[in-house]
Coordinates of N, CA and C in Angstrom, one line a residue:
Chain M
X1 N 50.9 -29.4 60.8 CA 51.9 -29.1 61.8 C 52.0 -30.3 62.8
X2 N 53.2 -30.7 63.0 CA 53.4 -32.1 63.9 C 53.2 -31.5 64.9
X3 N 52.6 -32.4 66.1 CA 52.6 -32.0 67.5 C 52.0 -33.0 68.6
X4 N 52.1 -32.8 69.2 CA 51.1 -33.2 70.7 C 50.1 -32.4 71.1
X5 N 48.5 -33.2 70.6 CA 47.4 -32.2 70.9 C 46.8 -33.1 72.0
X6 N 47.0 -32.0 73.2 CA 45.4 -32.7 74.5 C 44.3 -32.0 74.5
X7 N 43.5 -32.8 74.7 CA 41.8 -31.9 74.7 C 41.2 -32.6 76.0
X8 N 40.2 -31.9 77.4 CA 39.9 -30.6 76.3 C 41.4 -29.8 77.2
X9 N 41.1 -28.3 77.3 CA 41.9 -27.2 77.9 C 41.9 -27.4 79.2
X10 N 40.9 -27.1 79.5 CA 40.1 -27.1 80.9 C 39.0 -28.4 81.7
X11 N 38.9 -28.9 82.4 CA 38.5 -30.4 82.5 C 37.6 -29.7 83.7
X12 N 36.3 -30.4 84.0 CA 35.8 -30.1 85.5 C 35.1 -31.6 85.6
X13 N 35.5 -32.0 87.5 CA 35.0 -33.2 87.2 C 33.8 -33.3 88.8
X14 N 32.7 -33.6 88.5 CA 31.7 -34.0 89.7 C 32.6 -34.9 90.3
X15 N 31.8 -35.2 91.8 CA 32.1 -36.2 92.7 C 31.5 -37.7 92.0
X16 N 32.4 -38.8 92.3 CA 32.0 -40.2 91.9 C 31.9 -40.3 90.4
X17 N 32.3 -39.4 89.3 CA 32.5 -39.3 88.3 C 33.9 -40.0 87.3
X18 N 33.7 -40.4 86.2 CA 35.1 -40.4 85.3 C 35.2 -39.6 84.5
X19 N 36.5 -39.2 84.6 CA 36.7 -38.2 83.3 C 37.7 -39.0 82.3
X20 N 37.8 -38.3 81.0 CA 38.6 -39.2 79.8 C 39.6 -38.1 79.1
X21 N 41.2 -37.6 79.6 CA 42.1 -37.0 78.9 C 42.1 -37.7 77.6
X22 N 42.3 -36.5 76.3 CA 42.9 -37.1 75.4 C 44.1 -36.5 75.3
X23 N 44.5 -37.7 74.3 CA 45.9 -37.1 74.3 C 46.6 -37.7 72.8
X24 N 46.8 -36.9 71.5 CA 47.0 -37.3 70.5 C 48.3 -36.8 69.3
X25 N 49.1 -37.5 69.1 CA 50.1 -37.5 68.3 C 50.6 -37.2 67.0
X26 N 50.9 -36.4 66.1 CA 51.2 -37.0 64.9 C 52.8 -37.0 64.3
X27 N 53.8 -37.7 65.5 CA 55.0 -37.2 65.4 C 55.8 -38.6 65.1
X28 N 54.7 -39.3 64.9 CA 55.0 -40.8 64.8 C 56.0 -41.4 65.7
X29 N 55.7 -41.0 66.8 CA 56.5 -41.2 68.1 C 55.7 -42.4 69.1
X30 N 56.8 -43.4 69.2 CA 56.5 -44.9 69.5 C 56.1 -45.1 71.0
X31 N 56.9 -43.9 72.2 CA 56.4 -44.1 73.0 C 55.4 -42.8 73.9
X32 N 54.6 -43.1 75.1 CA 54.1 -42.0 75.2 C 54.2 -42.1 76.6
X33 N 53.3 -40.7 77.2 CA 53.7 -40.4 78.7 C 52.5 -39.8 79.2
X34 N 52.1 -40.0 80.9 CA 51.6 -39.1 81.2 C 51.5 -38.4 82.7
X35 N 51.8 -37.7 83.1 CA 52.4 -36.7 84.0 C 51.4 -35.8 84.4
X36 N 51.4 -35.7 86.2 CA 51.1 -34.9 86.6 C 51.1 -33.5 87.4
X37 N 51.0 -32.6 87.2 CA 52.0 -31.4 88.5 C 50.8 -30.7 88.9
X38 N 51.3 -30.8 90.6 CA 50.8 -29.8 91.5 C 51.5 -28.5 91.6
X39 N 50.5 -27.8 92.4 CA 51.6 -26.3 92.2 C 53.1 -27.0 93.3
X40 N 53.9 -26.3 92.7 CA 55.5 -26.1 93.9 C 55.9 -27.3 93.4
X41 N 55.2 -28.1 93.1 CA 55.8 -29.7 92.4 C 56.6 -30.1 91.4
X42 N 57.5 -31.3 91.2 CA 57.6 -31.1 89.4 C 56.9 -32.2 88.9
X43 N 56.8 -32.9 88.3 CA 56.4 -33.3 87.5 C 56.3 -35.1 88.0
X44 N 54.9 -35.8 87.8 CA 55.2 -37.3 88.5 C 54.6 -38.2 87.6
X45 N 55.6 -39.1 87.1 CA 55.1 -39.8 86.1 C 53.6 -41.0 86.4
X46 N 52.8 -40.7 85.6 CA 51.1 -41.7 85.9 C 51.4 -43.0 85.3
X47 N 51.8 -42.8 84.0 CA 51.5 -44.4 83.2 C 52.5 -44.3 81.5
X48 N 52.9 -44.5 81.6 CA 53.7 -44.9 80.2 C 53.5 -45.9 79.2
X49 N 53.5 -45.5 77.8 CA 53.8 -46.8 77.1 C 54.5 -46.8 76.0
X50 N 55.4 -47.9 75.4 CA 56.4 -47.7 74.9 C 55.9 -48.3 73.4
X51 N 55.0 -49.1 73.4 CA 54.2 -49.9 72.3 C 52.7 -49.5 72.1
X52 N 52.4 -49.8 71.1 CA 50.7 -49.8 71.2 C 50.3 -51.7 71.8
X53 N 49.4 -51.6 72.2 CA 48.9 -52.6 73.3 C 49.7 -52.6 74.7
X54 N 50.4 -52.1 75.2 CA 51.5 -52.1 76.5 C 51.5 -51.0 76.8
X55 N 51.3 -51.0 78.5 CA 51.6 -49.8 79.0 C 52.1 -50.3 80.7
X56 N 52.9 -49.2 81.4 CA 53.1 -49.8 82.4 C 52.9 -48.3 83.5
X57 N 52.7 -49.0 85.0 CA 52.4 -48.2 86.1 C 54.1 -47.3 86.4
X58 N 53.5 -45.9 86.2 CA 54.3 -44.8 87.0 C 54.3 -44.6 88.2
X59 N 54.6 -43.7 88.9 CA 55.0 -43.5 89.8 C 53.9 -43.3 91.2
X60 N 52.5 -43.0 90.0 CA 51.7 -42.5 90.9 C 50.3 -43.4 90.2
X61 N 50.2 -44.1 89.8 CA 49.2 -44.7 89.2 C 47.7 -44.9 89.5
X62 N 47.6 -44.9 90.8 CA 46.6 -45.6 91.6 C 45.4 -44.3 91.4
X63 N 44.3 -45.2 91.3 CA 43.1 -43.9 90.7 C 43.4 -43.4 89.3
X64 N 44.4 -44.1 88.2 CA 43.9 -43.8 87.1 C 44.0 -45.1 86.1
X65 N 43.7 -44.6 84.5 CA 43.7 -46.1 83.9 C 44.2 -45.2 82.9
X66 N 44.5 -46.2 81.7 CA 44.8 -45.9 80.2 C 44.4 -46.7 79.3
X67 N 44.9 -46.3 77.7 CA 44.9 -47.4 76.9 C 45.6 -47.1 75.9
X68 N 46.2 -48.1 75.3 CA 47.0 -47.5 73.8 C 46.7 -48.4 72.7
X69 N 45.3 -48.1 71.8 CA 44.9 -49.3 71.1 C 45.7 -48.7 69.7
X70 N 46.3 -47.2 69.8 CA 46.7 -46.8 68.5 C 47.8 -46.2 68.3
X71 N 48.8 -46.5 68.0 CA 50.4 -45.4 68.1 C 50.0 -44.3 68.6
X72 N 48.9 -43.4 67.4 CA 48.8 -41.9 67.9 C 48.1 -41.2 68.8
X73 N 47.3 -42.2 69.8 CA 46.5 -42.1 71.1 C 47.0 -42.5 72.4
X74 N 46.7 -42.4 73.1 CA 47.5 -42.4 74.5 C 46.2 -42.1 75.9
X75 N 45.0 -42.0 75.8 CA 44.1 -41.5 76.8 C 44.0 -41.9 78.4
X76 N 43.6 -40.8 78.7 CA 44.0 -41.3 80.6 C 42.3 -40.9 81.5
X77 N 42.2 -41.8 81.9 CA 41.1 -41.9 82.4 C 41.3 -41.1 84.1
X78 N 40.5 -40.8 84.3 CA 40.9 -40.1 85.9 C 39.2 -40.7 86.5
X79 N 39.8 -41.6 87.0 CA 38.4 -42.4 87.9 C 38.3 -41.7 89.0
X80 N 37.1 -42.1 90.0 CA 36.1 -42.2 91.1 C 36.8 -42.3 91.9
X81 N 38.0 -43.6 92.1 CA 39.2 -43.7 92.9 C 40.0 -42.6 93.2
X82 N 40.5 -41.5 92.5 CA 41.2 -40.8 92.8 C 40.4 -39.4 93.3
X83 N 41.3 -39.0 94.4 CA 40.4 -38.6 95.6 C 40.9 -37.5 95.2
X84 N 42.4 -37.1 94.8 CA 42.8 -35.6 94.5 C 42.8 -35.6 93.4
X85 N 42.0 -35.4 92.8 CA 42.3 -35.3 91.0 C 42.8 -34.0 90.6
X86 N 42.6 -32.7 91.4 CA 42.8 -31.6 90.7 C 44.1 -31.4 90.3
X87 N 44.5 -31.2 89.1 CA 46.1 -30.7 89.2 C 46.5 -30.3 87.3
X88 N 47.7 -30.2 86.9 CA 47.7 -29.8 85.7 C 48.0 -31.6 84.8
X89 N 47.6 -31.7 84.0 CA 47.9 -33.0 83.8 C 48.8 -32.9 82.2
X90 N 49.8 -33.6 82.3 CA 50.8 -33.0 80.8 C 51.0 -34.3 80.2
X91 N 50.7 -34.5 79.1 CA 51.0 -35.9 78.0 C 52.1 -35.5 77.7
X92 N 53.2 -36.2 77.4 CA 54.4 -36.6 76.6 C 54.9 -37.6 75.5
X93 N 55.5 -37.2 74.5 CA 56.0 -38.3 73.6 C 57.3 -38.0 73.7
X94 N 57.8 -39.4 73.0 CA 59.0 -39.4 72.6 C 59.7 -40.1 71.4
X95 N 60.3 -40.1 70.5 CA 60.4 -41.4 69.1 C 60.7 -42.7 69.8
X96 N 61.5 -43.2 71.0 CA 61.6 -44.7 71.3 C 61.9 -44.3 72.6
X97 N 62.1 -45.6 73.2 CA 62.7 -45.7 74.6 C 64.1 -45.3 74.9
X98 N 65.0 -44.9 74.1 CA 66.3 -44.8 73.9 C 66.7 -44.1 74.5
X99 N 67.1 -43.4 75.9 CA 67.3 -42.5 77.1 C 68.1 -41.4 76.5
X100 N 68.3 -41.3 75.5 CA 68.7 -40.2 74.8 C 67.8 -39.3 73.9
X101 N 66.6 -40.2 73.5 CA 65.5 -39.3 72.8 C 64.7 -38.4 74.0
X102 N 64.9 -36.8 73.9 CA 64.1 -36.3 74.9 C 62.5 -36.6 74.7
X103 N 61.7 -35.6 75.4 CA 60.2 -36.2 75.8 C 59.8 -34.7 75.2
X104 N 58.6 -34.9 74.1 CA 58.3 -33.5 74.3 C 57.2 -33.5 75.0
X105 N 56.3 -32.1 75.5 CA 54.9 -32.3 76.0 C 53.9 -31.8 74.9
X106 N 52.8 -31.7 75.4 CA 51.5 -31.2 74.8 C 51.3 -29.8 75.6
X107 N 50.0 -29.5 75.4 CA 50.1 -27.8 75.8 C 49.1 -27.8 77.3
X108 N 48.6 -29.3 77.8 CA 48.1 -29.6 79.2 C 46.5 -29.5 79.3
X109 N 46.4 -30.1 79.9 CA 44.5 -29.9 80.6 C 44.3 -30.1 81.9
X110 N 43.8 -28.7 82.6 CA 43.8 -29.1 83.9 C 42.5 -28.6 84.7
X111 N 42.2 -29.8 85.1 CA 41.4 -30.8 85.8 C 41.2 -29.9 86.8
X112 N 39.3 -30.1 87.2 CA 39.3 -29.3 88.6 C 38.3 -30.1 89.3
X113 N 38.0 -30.1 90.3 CA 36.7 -30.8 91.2 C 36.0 -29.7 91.3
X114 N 34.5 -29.8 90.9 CA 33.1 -29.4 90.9 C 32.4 -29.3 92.4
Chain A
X1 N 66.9 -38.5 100.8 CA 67.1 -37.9 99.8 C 66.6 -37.8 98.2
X2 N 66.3 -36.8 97.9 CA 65.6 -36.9 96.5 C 66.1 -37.3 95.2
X3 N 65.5 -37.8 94.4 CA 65.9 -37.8 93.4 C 67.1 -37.7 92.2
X4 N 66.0 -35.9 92.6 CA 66.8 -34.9 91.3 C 66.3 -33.7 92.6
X5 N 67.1 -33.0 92.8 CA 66.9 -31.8 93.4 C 67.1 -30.1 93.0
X6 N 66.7 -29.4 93.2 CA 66.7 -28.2 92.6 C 66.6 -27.2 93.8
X7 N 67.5 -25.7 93.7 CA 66.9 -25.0 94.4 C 65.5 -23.9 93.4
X8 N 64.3 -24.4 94.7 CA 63.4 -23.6 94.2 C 63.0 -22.2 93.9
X9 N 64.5 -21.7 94.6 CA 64.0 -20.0 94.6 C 63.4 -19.3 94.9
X10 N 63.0 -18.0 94.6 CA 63.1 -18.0 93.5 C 65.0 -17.3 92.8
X11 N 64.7 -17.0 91.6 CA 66.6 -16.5 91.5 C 66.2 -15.5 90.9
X12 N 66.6 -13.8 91.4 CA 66.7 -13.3 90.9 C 68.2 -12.6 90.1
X13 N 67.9 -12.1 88.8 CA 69.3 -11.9 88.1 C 68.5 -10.2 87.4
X14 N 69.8 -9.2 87.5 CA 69.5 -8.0 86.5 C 69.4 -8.8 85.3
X15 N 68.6 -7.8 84.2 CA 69.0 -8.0 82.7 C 70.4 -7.7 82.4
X16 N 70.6 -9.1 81.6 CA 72.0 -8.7 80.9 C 72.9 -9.6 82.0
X17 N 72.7 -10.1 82.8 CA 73.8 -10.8 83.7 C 73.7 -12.3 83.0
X18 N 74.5 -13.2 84.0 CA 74.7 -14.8 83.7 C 73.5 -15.1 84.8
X19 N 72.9 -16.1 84.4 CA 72.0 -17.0 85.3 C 72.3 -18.3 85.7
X20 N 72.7 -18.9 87.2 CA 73.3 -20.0 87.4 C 72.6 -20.8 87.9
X21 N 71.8 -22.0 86.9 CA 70.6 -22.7 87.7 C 71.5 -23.9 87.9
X22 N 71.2 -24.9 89.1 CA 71.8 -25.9 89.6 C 70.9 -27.2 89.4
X23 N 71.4 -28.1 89.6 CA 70.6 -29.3 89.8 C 71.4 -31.0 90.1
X24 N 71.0 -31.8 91.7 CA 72.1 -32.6 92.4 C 71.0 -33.6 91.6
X25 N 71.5 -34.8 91.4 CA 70.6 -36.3 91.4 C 71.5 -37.1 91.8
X26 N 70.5 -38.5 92.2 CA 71.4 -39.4 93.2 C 71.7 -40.9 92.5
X27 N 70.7 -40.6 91.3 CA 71.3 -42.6 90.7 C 72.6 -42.1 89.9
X28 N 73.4 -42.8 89.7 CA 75.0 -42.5 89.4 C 75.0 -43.3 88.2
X29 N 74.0 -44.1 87.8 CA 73.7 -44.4 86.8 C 73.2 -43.9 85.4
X30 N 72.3 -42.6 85.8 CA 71.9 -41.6 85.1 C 72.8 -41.4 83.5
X31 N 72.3 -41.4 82.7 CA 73.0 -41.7 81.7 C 72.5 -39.7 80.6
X32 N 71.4 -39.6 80.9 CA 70.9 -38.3 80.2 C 70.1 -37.1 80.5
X33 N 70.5 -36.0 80.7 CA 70.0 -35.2 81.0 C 69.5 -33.8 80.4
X34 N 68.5 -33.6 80.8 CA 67.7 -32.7 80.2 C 67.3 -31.4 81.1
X35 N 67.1 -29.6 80.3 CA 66.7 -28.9 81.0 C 65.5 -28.5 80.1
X36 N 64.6 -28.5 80.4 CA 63.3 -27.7 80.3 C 62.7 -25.9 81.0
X37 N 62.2 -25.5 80.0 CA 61.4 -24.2 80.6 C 60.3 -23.9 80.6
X38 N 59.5 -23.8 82.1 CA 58.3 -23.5 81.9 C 57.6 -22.5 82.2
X39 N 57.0 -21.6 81.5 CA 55.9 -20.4 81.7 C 55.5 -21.0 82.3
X40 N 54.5 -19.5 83.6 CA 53.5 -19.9 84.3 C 52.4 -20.4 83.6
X41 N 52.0 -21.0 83.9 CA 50.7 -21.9 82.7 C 50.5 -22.3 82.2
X42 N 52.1 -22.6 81.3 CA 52.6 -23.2 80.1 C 53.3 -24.8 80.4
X43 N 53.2 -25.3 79.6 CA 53.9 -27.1 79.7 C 55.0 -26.3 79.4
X44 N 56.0 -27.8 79.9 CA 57.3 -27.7 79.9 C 57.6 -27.4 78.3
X45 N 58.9 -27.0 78.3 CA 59.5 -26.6 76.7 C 61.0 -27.4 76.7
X46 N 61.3 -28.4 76.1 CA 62.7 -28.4 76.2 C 63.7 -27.5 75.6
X47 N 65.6 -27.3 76.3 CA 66.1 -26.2 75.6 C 66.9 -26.7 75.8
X48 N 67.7 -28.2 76.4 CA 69.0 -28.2 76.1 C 69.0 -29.8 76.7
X49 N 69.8 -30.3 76.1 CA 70.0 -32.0 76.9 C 71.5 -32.1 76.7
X50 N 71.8 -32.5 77.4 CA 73.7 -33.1 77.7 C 73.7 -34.7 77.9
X51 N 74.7 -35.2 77.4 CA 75.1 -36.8 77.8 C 76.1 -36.5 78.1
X52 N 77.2 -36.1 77.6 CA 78.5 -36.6 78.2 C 78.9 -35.5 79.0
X53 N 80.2 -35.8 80.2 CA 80.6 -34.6 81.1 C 81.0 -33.4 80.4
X54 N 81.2 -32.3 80.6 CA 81.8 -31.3 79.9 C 80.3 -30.1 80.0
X55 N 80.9 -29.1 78.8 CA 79.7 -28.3 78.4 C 79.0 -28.4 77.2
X56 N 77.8 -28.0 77.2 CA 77.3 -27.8 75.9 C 76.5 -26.9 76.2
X57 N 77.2 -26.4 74.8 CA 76.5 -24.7 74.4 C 75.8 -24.4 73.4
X58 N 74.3 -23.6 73.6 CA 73.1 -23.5 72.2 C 72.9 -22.1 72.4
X59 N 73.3 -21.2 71.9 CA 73.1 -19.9 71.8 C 73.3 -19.4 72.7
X60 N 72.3 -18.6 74.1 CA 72.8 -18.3 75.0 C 72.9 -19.0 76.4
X61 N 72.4 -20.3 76.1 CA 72.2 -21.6 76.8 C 73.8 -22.1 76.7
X62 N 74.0 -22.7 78.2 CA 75.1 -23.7 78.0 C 74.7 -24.4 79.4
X63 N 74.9 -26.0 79.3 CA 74.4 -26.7 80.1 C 76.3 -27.4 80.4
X64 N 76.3 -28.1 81.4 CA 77.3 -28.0 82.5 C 76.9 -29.8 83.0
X65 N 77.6 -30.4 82.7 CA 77.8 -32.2 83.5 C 78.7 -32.8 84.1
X66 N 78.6 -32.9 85.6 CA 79.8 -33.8 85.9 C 78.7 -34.7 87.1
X67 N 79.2 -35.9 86.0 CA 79.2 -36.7 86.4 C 79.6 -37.4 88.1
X68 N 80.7 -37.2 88.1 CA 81.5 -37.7 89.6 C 80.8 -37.3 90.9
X69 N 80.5 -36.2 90.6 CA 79.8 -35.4 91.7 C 78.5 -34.8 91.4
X70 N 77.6 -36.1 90.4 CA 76.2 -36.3 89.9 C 75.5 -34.6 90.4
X71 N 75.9 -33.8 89.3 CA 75.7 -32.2 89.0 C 75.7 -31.5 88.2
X72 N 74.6 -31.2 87.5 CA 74.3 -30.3 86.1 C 73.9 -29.4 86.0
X73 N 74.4 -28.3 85.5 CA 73.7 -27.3 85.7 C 73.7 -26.0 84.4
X74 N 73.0 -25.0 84.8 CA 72.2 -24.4 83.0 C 72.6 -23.1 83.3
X75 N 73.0 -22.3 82.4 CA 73.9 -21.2 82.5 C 73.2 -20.6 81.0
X76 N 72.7 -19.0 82.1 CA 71.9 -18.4 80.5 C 73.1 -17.3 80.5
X77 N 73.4 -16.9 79.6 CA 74.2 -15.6 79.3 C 72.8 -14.5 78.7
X78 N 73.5 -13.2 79.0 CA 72.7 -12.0 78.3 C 71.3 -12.6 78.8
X79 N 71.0 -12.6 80.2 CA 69.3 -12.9 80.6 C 68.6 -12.0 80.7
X80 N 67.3 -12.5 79.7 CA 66.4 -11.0 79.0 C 64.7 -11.4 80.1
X81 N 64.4 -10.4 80.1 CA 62.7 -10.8 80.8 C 62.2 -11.9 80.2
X82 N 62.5 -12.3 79.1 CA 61.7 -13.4 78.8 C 62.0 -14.5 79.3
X83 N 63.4 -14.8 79.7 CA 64.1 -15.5 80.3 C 63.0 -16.1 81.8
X84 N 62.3 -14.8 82.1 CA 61.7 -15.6 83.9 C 61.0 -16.3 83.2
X85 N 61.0 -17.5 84.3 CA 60.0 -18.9 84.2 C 60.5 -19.7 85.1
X86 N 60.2 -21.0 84.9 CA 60.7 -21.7 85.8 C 61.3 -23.1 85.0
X87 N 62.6 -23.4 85.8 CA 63.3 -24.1 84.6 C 63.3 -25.7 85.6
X88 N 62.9 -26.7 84.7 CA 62.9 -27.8 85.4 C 64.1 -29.3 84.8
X89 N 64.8 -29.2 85.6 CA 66.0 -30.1 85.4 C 65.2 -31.6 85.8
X90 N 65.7 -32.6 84.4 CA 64.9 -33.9 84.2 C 65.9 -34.6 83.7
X91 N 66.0 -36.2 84.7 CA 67.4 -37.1 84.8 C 66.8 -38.6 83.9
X92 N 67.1 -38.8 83.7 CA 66.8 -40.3 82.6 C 66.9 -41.1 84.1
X93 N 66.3 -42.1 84.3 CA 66.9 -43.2 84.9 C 66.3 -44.8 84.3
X94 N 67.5 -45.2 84.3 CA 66.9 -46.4 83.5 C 65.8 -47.9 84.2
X95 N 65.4 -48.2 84.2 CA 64.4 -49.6 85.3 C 64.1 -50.4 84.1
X96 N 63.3 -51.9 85.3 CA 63.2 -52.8 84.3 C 61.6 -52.5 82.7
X97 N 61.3 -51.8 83.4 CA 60.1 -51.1 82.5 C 60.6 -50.3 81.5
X98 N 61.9 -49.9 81.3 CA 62.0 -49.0 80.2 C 63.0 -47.3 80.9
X99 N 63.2 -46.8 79.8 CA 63.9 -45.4 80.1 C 62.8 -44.8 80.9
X100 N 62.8 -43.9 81.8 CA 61.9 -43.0 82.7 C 62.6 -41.7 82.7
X101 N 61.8 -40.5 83.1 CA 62.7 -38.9 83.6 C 62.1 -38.9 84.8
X102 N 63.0 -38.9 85.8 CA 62.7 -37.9 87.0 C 62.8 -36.3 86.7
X103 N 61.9 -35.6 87.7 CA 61.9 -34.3 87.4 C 62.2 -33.8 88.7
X104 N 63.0 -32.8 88.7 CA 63.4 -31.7 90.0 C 61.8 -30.8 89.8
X105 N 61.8 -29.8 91.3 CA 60.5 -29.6 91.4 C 61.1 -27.9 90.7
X106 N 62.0 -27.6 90.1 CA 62.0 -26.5 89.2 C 62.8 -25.6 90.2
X107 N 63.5 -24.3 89.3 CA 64.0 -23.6 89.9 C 63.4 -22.1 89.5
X108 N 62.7 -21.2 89.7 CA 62.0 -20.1 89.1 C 63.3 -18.9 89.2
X109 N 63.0 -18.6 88.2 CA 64.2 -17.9 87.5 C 63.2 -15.9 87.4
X110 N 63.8 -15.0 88.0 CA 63.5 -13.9 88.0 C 64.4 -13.0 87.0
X111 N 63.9 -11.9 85.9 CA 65.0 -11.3 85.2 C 64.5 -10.2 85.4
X112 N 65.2 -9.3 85.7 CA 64.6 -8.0 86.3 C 65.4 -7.0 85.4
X113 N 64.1 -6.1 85.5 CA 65.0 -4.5 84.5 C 66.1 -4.0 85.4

């Protein structure tokens, strides 16, 4: 079954800790996303990338990292820096950058402070 | 001013009526747009995307674009309980990094017996 799988479901994270979203593909979809929502919120782009080795800063970047060493991987690190981490966190793909291919999501993992 | 704006609601509609969700955005450049639906708890779902002005209609979905007065909006016919959720209208905007979606913060949609 093609899809967008994030693991894990549920995330809990100590103080001064890193946690590691995954976030994994098999839609052979070139670019990817990662997004975060509070309650009452909609949705605020973290880090994108369109390539494997390239990724660029969203909207809200600061206190997280990434990496894309593989088309079908996308992982988002939630560092020590980020002081609110709690929230729902949603991965996205899309087939290319083409503003006409929509974005689909994954089914989410969300993150709580310990 | 925001974005992409939405009224948050929540909206309630009887079963069986029309549902009229709205949504303003402000880059005039916006080239694609999208509506999503989300369950409580659930990731977004896409259900309808529009490019050009006019309507476009997917079963009991029809999504609504005008451009001029940067305004789109999603129109359920025959709205069943399953219908509540919350529906989040999402605008392309293009930058030098690549296509992006802004997202409205959703409009929660009520279907009542």
């Amino acid at each position: 079954d093609g899809g967008i799988t994030q693991s894990p479901k549920y995330l809990f994270r100590k103080e001064g800790q890193n946690v590691t979203l995954s976030c994994e593909q098999n839609l052979n979809h070139d670019a990817m996303y990662w997004y975060r929502q509070d309650p009452g919120q909609g949705l605020r782009l973290i880090y994108y990338s369109q390539i494997v080795n390239d990724f660029q800063k969203g909207d809200i970047a600061e206190g997280y990292s990434v990496s894309r060493e593989k088309k079908e991987s996308f992982p988002l690190t939630v560092t020590s820096a980020q002081k609110n981490p709690t929230a729902f966190y949603l991965c996205a793909s899309s087939p290319g950058t083409n503003s006409y291919q929509p974005q689909h999501f994954g089914d989410g993992t969300r993150l709580s402070i310990l | 001013q925001k974005e992409v704006e939405q009224n948050s609601g929540p909206l309630s509609v009887p079963e069986g009526a029309i549902a009229s969700l709205n949504c303003t955005y402000s880059d005039r450049v916006s080239q694609s747009f999208f509506w999503y639906r989300q369950y409580s708890g659930k990731s977004p779902e896409l259900i309808m995307s529009i490019y050009s002005n006019g309507d476009k209609e997917d079963g009991r979905f029809t999504a609504q674009l005008n451009k001029a007065s940067q305004y789109v909006s999603l129109l359920i016919r025959d709205s069943q309980p399953s219908d509540s959720a919350t529906y989040l209208c999402a605008v392309n905007r293009v930058t030098g990094g690549g296509n992006k979606l802004t997202f409205g913060t959703g409009t929660q949609l009520k279907v009542e017996l």
